[in-house]
PDB file of C-alpha atoms in Angstrom:
ATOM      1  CA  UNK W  36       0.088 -15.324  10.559  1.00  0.00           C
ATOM      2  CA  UNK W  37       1.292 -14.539  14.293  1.00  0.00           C
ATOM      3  CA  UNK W  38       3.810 -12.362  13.840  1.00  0.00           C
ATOM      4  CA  UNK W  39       6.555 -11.551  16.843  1.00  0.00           C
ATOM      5  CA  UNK W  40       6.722  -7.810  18.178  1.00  0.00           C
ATOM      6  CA  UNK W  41       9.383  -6.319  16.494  1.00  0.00           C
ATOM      7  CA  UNK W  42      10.120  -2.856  17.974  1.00  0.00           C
ATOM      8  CA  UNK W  43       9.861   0.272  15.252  1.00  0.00           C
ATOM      9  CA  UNK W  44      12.474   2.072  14.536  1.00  0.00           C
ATOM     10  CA  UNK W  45      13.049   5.573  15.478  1.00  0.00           C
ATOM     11  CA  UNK W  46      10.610   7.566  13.598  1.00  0.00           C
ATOM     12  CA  UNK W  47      12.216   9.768  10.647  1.00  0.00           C
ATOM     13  CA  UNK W  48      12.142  13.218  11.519  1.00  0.00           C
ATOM     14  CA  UNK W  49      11.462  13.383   7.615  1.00  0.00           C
ATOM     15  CA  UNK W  50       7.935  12.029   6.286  1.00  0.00           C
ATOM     16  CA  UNK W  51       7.661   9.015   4.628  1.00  0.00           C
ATOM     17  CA  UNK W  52       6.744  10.685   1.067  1.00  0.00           C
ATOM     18  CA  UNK W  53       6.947  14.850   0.760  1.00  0.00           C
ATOM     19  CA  UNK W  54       4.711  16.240  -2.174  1.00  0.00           C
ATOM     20  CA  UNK W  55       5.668  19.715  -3.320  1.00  0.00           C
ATOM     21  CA  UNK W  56       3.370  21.198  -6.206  1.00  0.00           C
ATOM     22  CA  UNK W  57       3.323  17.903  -7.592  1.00  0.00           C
ATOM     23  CA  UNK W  58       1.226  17.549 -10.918  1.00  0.00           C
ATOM     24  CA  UNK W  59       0.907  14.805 -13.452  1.00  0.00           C
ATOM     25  CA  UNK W  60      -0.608  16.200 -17.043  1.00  0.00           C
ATOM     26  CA  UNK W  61      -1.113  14.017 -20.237  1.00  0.00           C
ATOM     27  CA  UNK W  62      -1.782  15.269 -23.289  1.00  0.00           C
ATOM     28  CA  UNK W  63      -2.636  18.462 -22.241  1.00  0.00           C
ATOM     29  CA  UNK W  64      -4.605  16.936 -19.427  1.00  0.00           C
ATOM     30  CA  UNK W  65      -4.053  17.650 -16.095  1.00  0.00           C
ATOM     31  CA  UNK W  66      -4.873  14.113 -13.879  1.00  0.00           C
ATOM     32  CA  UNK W  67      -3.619  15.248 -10.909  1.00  0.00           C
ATOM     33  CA  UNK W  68      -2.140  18.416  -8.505  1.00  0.00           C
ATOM     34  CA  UNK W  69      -1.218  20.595  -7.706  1.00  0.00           C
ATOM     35  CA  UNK W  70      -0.539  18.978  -4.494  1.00  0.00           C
ATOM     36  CA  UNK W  71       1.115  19.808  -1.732  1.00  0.00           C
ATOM     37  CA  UNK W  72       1.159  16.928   1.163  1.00  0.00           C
ATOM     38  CA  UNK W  73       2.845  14.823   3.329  1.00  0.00           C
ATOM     39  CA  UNK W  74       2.228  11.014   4.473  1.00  0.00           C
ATOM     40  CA  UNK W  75       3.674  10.731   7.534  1.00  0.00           C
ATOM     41  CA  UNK W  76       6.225   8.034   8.362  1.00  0.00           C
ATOM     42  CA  UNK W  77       6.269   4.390   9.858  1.00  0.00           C
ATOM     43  CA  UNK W  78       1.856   4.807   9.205  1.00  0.00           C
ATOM     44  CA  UNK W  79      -0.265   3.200   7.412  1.00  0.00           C
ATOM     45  CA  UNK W  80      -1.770   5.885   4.697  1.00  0.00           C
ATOM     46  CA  UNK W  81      -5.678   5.306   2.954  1.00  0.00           C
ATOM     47  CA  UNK W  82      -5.576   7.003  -0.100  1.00  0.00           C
ATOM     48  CA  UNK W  83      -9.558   7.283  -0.729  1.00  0.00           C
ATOM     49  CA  UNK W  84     -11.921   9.134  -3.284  1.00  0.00           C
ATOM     50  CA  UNK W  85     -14.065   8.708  -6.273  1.00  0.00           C
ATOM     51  CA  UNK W  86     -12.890   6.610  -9.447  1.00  0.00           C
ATOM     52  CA  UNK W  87     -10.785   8.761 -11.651  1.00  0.00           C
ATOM     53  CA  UNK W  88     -10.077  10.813  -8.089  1.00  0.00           C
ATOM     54  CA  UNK W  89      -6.212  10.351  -8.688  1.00  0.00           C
ATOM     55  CA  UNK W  90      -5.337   8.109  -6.796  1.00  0.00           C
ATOM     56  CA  UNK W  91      -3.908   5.398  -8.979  1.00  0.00           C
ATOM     57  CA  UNK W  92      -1.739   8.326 -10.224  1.00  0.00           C
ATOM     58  CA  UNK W  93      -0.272   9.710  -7.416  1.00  0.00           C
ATOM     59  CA  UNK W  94       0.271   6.492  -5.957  1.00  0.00           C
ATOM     60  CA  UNK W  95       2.233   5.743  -9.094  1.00  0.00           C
ATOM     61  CA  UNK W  96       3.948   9.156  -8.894  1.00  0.00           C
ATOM     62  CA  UNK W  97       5.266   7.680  -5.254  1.00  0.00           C
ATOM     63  CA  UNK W  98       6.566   4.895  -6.822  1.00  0.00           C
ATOM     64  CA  UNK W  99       8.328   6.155  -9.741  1.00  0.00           C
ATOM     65  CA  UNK W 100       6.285   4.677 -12.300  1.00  0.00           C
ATOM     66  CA  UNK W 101       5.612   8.022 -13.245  1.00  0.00           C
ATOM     67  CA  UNK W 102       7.140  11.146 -13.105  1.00  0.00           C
ATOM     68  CA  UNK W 103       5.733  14.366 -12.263  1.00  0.00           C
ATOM     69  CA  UNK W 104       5.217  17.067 -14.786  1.00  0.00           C
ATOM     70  CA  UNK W 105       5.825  19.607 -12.268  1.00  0.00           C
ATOM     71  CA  UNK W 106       7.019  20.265  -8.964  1.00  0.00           C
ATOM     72  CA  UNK W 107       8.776  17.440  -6.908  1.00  0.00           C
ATOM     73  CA  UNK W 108       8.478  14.630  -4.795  1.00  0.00           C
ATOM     74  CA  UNK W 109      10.839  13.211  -1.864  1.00  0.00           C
ATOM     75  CA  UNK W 110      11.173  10.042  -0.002  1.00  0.00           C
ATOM     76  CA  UNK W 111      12.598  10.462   3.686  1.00  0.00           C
ATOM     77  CA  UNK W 112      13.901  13.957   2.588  1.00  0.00           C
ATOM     78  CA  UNK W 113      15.398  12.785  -0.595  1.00  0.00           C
ATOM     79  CA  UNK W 114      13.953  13.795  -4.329  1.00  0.00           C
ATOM     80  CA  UNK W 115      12.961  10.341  -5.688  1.00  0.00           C
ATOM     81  CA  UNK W 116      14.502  11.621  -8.966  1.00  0.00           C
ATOM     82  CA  UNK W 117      17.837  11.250  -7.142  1.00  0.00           C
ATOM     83  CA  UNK W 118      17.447   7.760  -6.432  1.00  0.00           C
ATOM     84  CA  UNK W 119      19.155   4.695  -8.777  1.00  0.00           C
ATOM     85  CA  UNK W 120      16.839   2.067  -9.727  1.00  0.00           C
ATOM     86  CA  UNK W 121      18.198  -0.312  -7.525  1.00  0.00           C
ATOM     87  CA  UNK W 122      18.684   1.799  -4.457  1.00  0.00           C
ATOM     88  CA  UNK W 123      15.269   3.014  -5.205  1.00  0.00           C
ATOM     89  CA  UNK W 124      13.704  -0.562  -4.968  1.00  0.00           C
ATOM     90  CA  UNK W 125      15.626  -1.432  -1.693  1.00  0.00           C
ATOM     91  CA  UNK W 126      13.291   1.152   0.053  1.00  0.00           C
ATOM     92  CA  UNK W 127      10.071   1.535  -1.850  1.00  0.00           C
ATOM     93  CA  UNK W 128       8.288  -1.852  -2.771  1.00  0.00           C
ATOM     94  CA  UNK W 129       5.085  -1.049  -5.091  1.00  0.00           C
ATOM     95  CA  UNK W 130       2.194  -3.349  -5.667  1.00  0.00           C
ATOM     96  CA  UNK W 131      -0.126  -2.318  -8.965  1.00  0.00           C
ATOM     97  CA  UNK W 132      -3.787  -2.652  -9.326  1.00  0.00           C
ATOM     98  CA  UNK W 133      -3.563  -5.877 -11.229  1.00  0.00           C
ATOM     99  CA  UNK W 134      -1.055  -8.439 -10.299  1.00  0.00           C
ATOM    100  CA  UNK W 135       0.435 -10.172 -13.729  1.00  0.00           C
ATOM    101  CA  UNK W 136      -0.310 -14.022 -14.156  1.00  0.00           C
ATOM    102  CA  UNK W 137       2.653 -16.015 -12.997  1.00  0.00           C
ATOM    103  CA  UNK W 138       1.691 -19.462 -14.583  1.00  0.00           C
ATOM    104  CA  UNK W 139       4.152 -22.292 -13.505  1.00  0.00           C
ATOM    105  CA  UNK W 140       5.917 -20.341 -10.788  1.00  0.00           C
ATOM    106  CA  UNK W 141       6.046 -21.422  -7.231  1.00  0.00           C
ATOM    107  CA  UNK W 142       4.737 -19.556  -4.479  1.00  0.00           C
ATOM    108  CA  UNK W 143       8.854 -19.401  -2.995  1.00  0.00           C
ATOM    109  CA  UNK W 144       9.738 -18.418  -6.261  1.00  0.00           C
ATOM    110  CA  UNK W 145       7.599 -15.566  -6.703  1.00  0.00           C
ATOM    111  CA  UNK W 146       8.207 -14.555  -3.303  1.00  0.00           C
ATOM    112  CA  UNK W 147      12.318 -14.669  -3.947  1.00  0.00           C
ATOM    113  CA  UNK W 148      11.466 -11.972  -6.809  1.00  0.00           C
ATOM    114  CA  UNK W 149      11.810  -9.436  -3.951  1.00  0.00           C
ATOM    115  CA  UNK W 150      15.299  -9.969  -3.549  1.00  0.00           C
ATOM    116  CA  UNK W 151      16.186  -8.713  -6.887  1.00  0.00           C
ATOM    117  CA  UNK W 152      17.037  -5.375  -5.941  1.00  0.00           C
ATOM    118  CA  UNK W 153      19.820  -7.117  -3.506  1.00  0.00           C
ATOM    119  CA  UNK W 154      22.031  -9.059  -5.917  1.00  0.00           C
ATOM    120  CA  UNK W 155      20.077  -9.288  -9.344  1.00  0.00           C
ATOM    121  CA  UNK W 156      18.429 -11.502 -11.688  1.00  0.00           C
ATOM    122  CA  UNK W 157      21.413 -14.032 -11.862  1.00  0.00           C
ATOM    123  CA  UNK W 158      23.202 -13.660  -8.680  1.00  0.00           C
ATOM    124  CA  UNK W 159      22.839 -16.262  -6.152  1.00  0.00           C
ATOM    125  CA  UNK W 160      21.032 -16.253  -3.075  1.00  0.00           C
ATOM    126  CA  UNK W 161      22.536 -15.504   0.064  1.00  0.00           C
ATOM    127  CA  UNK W 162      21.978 -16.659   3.932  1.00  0.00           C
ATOM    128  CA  UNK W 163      20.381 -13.298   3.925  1.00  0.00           C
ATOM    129  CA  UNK W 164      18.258 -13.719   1.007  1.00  0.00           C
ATOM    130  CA  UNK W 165      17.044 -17.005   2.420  1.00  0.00           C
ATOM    131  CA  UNK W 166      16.625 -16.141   5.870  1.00  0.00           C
ATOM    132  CA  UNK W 167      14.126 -13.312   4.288  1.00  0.00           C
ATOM    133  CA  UNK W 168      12.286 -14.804   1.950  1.00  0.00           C
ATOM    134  CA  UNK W 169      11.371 -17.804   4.856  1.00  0.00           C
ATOM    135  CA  UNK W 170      10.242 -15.318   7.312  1.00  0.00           C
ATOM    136  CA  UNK W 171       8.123 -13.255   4.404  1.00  0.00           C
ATOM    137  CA  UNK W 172       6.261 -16.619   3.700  1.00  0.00           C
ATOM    138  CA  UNK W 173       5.853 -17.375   7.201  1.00  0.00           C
ATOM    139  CA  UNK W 174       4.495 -13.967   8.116  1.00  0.00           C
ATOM    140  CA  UNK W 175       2.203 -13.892   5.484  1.00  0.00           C
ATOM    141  CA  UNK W 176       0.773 -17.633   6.624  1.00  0.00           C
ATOM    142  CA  UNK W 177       2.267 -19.355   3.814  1.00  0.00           C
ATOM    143  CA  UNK W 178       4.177 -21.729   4.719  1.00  0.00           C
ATOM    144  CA  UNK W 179       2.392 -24.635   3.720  1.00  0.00           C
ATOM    145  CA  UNK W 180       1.752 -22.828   0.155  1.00  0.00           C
ATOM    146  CA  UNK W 181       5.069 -22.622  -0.561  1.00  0.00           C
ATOM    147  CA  UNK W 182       5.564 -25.076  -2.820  1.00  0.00           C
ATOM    148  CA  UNK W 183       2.276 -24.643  -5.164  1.00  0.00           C
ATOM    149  CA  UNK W 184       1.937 -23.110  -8.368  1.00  0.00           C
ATOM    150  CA  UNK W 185       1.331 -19.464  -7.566  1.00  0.00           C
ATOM    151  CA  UNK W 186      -1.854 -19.679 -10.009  1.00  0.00           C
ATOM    152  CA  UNK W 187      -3.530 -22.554  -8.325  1.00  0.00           C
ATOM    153  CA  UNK W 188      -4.218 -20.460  -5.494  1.00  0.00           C
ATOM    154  CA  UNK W 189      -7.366 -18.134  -4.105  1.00  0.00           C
ATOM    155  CA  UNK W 190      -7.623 -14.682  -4.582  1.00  0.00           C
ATOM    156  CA  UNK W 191      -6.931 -13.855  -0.960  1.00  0.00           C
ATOM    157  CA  UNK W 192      -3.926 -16.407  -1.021  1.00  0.00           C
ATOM    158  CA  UNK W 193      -2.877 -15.171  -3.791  1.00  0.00           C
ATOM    159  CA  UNK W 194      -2.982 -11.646  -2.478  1.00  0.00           C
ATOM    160  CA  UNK W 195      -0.837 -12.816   0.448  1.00  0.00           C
ATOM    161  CA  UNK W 196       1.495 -14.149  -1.904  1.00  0.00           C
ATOM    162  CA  UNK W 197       2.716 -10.757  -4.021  1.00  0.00           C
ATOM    163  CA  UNK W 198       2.908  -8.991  -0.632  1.00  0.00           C
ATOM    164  CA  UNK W 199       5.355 -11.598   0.614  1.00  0.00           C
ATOM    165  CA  UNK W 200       7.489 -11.135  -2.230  1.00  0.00           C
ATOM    166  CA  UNK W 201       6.727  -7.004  -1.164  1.00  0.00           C
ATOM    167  CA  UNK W 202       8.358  -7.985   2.390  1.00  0.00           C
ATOM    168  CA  UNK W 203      10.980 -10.156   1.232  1.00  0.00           C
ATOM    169  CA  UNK W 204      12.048  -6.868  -0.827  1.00  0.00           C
ATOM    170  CA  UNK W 205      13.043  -5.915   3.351  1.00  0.00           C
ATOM    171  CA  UNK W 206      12.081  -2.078   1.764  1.00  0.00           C
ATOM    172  CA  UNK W 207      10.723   0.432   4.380  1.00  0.00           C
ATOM    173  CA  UNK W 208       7.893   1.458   2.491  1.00  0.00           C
ATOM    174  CA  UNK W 209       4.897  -0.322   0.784  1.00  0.00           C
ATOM    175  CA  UNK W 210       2.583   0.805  -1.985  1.00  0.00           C
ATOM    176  CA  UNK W 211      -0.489  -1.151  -2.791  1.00  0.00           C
ATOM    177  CA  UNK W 212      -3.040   0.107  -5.440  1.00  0.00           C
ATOM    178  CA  UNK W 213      -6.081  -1.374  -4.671  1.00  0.00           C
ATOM    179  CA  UNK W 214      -5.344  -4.862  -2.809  1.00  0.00           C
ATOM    180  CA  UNK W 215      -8.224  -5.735  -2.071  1.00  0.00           C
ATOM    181  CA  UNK W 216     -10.475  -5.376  -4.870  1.00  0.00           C
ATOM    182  CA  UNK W 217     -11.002  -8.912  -6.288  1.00  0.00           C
ATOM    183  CA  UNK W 218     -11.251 -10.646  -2.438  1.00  0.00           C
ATOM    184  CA  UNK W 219     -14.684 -11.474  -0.515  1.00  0.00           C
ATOM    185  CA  UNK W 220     -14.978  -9.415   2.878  1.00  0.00           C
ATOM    186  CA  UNK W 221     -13.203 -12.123   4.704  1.00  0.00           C
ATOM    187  CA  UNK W 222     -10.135 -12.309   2.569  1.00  0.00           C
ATOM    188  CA  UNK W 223     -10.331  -8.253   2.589  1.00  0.00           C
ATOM    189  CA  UNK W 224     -10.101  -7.666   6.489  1.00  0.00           C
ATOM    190  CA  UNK W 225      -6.996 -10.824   6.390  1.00  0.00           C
ATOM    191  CA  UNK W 226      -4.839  -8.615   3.790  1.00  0.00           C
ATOM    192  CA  UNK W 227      -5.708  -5.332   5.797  1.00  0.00           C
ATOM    193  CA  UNK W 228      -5.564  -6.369   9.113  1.00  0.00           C
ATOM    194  CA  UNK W 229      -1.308  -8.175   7.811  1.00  0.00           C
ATOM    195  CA  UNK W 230      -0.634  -4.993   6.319  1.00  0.00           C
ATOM    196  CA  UNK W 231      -1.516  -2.993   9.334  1.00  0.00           C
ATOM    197  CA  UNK W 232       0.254  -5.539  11.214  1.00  0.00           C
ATOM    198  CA  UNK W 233       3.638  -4.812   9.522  1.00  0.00           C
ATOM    199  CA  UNK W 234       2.989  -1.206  10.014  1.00  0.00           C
ATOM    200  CA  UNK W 235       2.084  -1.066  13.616  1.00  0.00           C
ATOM    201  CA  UNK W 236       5.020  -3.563  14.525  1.00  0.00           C
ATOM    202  CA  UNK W 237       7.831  -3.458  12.409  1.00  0.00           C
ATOM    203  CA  UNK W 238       7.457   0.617  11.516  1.00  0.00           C
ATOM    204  CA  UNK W 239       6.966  -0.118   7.927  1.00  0.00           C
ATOM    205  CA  UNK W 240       5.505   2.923   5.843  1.00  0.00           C
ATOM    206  CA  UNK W 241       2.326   2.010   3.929  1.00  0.00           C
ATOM    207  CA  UNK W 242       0.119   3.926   1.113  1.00  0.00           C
ATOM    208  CA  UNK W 243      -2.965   2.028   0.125  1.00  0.00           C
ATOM    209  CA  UNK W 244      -5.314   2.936  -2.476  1.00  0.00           C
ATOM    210  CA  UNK W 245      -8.870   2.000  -1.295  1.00  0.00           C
ATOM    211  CA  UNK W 246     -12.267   2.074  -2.331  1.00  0.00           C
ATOM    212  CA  UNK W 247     -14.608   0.830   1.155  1.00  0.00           C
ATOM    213  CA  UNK W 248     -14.236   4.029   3.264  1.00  0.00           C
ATOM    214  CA  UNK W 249     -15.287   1.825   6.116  1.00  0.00           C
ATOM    215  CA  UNK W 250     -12.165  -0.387   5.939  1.00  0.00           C
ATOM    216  CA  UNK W 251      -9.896   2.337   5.206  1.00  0.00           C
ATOM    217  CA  UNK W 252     -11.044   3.886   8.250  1.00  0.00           C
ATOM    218  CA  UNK W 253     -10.953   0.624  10.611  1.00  0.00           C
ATOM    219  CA  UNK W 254      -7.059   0.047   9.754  1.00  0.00           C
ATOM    220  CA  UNK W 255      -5.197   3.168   8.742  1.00  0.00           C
ATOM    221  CA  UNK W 256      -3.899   5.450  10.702  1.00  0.00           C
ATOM    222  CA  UNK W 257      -4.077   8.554   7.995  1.00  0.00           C
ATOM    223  CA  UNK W 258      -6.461   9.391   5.385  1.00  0.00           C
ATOM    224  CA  UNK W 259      -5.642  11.223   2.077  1.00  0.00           C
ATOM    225  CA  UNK W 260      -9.096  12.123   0.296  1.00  0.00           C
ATOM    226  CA  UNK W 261      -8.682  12.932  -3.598  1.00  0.00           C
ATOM    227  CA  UNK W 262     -11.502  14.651  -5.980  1.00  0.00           C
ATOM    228  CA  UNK W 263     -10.663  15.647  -9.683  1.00  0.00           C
ATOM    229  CA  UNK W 264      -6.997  15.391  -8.965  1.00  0.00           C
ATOM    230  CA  UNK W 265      -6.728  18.134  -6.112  1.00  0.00           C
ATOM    231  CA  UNK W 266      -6.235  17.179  -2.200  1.00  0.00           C
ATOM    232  CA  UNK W 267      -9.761  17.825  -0.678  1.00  0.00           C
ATOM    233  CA  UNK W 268      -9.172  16.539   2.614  1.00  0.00           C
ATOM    234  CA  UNK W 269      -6.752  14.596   4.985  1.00  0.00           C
ATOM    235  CA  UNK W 270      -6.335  13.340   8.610  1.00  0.00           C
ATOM    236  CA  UNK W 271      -6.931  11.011  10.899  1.00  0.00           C
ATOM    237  CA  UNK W 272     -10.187   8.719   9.701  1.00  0.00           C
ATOM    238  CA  UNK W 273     -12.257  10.269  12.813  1.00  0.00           C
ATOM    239  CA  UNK W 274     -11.999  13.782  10.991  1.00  0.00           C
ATOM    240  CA  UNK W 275     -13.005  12.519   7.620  1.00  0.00           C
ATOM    241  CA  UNK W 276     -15.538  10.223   8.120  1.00  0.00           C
ATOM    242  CA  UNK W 277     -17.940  12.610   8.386  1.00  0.00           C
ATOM    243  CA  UNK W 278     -21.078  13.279   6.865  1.00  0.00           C
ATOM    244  CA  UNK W 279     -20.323  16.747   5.746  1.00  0.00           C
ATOM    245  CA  UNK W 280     -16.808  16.017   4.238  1.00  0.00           C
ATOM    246  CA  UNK W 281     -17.554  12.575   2.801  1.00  0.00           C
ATOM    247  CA  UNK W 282     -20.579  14.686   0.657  1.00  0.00           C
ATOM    248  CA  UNK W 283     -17.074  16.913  -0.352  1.00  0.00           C
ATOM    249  CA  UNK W 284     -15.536  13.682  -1.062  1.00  0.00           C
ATOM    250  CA  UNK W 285     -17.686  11.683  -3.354  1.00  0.00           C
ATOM    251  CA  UNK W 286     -20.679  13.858  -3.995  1.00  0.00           C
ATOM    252  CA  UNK W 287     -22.622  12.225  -2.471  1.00  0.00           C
ATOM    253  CA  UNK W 288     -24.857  12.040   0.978  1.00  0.00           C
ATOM    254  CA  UNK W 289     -23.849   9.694   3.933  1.00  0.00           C
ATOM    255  CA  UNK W 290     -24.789   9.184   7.555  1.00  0.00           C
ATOM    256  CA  UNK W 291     -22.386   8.102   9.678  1.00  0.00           C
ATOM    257  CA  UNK W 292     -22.910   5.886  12.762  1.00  0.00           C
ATOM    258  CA  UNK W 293     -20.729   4.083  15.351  1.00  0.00           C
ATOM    259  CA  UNK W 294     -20.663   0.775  15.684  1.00  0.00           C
ATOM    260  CA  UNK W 295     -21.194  -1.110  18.848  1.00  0.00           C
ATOM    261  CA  UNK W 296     -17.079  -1.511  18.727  1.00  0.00           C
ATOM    262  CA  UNK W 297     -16.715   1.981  18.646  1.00  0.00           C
ATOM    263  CA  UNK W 298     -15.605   2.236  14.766  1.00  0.00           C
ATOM    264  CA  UNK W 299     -17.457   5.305  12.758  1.00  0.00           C
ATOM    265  CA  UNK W 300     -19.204   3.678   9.794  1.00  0.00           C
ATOM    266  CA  UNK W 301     -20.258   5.748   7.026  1.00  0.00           C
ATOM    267  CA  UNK W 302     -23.150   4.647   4.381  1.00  0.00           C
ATOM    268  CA  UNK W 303     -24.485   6.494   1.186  1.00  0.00           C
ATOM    269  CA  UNK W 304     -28.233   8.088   1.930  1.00  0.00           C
TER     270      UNK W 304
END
């Protein structure tokens, strides 16, 4: 999964996402906001907190699975409600919690999906399209996958396999809910350590729902911390991991050390 330096574009002078007074109610229910935030652009965003924090939502809110029941949200300086579907999808690629089954397709074929929003279900693929969806399966390691049933695979393969199909979608941005749920440790730092790969060298915006505050702190640049639905902190991962505003977080006590590598680690007390 080597993957060539690739330098970053010029950073927008516009955040990746803008959230203005964003809130998200359901039957009478208020889930999430008000918020008011940014996630800064061409960085790799841990969106962190208890279950039922919010996060799911807002990350769905950023990806236009949702819309919010007040206030507004803009990508790059542009209200999402602006963009066409298509246009839309050529920027922001989302990943949800739970990846469907895919029985009988090929690893290739899943990871051509992503070039839908470039010429549609039945157009044909171009040099382009080809050229894109070989380097997305050899980024992600794949290459000698690429001809097995998608279902056959491990959980961590697997994993690898919808983000390819995320990166073969060439959008700027990537939103993950929860990626690494379902993997061992091993499989977990592989899929974190490739995402924060395509962040640090091709200047691709992430937002990553994540549950191990330890991980979320060892490869993202930018921490958004959720409680109830309201913003209750955010920063870089030294500020928040510690012991005072992880008890704000989660309700709960921690100690936080530093590991012989330098990284803050947090655990419950």
């Amino acid at each position: 999964m080597n993957m060539p330096f690739r330098p970053a574009p010029d950073t927008p002078t516009a955040p990746l996402f803008e959230v203005a007074g964003a809130s998200f109610t359901v039957d009478g229910r208020r889930l999430v906001g008000p918020l008011d935030l940014a996630f800064p652009a061409g960085r790799m965003t841990g969106l962190i907190g208890r279950n039922g924090s919010g996060k799911s939502t807002l990350l769905k809110l950023l990806a236009r699975q949702d819309a919010p029941s007040a206030g507004a949200i803009r990508h790059a300086g542009a209200e999402l409600a602006g963009f066409a579907a298509r246009a839309f999808a050529r920027k922001v690629a989302f990943l949800p919690q739970t990846c469907p089954p895919v029985p009988g397709m090929r690893v290739e074929e899943l990871v051509a999906l992503g070039r839908y929003p470039w010429h549609g279900a039945l157009g044909r693929r171009s040099e382009a399209d080809r050229a894109a969806i070989a380097e997305a399966i050899r980024v992600t390691g794949l290459e000698s996958y690429a001809a097995r049933d998608v279902e056959s695979l491990s959980g961590g393969e697997r994993q690898r396999a919808f983000i390819a199909m995320l990166i073969a979608q060439g959008a700027d941005c990537l939103l993950l809910d929860e990626p690494i749920s379902a993997l061992d440790v091993a499989h977990q730092v592989e899929v974190l350590a490739l995402l924060a790969a395509l962040c640090r060298q091709r200047g691709i915006g992430i937002v990553v729902v994540l549950h191990d505050i330890n991980l979320a702190a060892r490869f993202c640049d930018h921490l958004v911390a959720l409680r109830d639905g309201r913003l209750v902190a955010e920063g870089e991962p030294r500020a928040i991991l510690r012991a005072e505003r992880l008890e704000a977080i989660y309700g709960q006590a921690f100690e936080v050390l530093e590991s012989p590598q330098g990284h803050a680690l947090a655990f419950p007390v």
